[in-house]
């Protein structure tokens, strides 16, 4: 479960860095 969460967060943050940064 931890791996999935980490991957999901990393993918989201990488997919939309601008939104995540904002």
mmCIF file of C-alpha atoms in Angstrom:
data_model
loop_
_atom_site.group_PDB
_atom_site.id
_atom_site.type_symbol
_atom_site.label_atom_id
_atom_site.label_comp_id
_atom_site.label_asym_id
_atom_site.label_seq_id
_atom_site.Cartn_x
_atom_site.Cartn_y
_atom_site.Cartn_z
ATOM 1 C CA UNK A 1 0.000 0.000 0.000
ATOM 2 C CA UNK A 2 2.827 2.393 0.851
ATOM 3 C CA UNK A 3 4.437 1.875 -2.535
ATOM 4 C CA UNK A 4 1.192 2.628 -4.340
ATOM 5 C CA UNK A 5 0.644 5.832 -2.365
ATOM 6 C CA UNK A 6 4.208 6.990 -2.936
ATOM 7 C CA UNK A 7 4.012 6.288 -6.654
ATOM 8 C CA UNK A 8 0.637 7.990 -6.928
ATOM 9 C CA UNK A 9 1.870 11.106 -5.138
ATOM 10 C CA UNK A 10 5.081 11.229 -7.158
ATOM 11 C CA UNK A 11 3.179 10.811 -10.423
ATOM 12 C CA UNK A 12 0.665 13.506 -9.486
ATOM 13 C CA UNK A 13 3.321 15.960 -8.347
ATOM 14 C CA UNK A 14 5.366 15.247 -11.479
ATOM 15 C CA UNK A 15 2.343 15.407 -13.770
ATOM 16 C CA UNK A 16 1.230 18.762 -12.383
ATOM 17 C CA UNK A 17 4.182 20.464 -10.650
ATOM 18 C CA UNK A 18 2.701 23.910 -11.167
ATOM 19 C CA UNK A 19 -0.543 22.990 -9.433
ATOM 20 C CA UNK A 20 1.277 21.141 -6.662
ATOM 21 C CA UNK A 21 3.666 24.052 -6.171
ATOM 22 C CA UNK A 22 0.830 26.544 -6.080
#
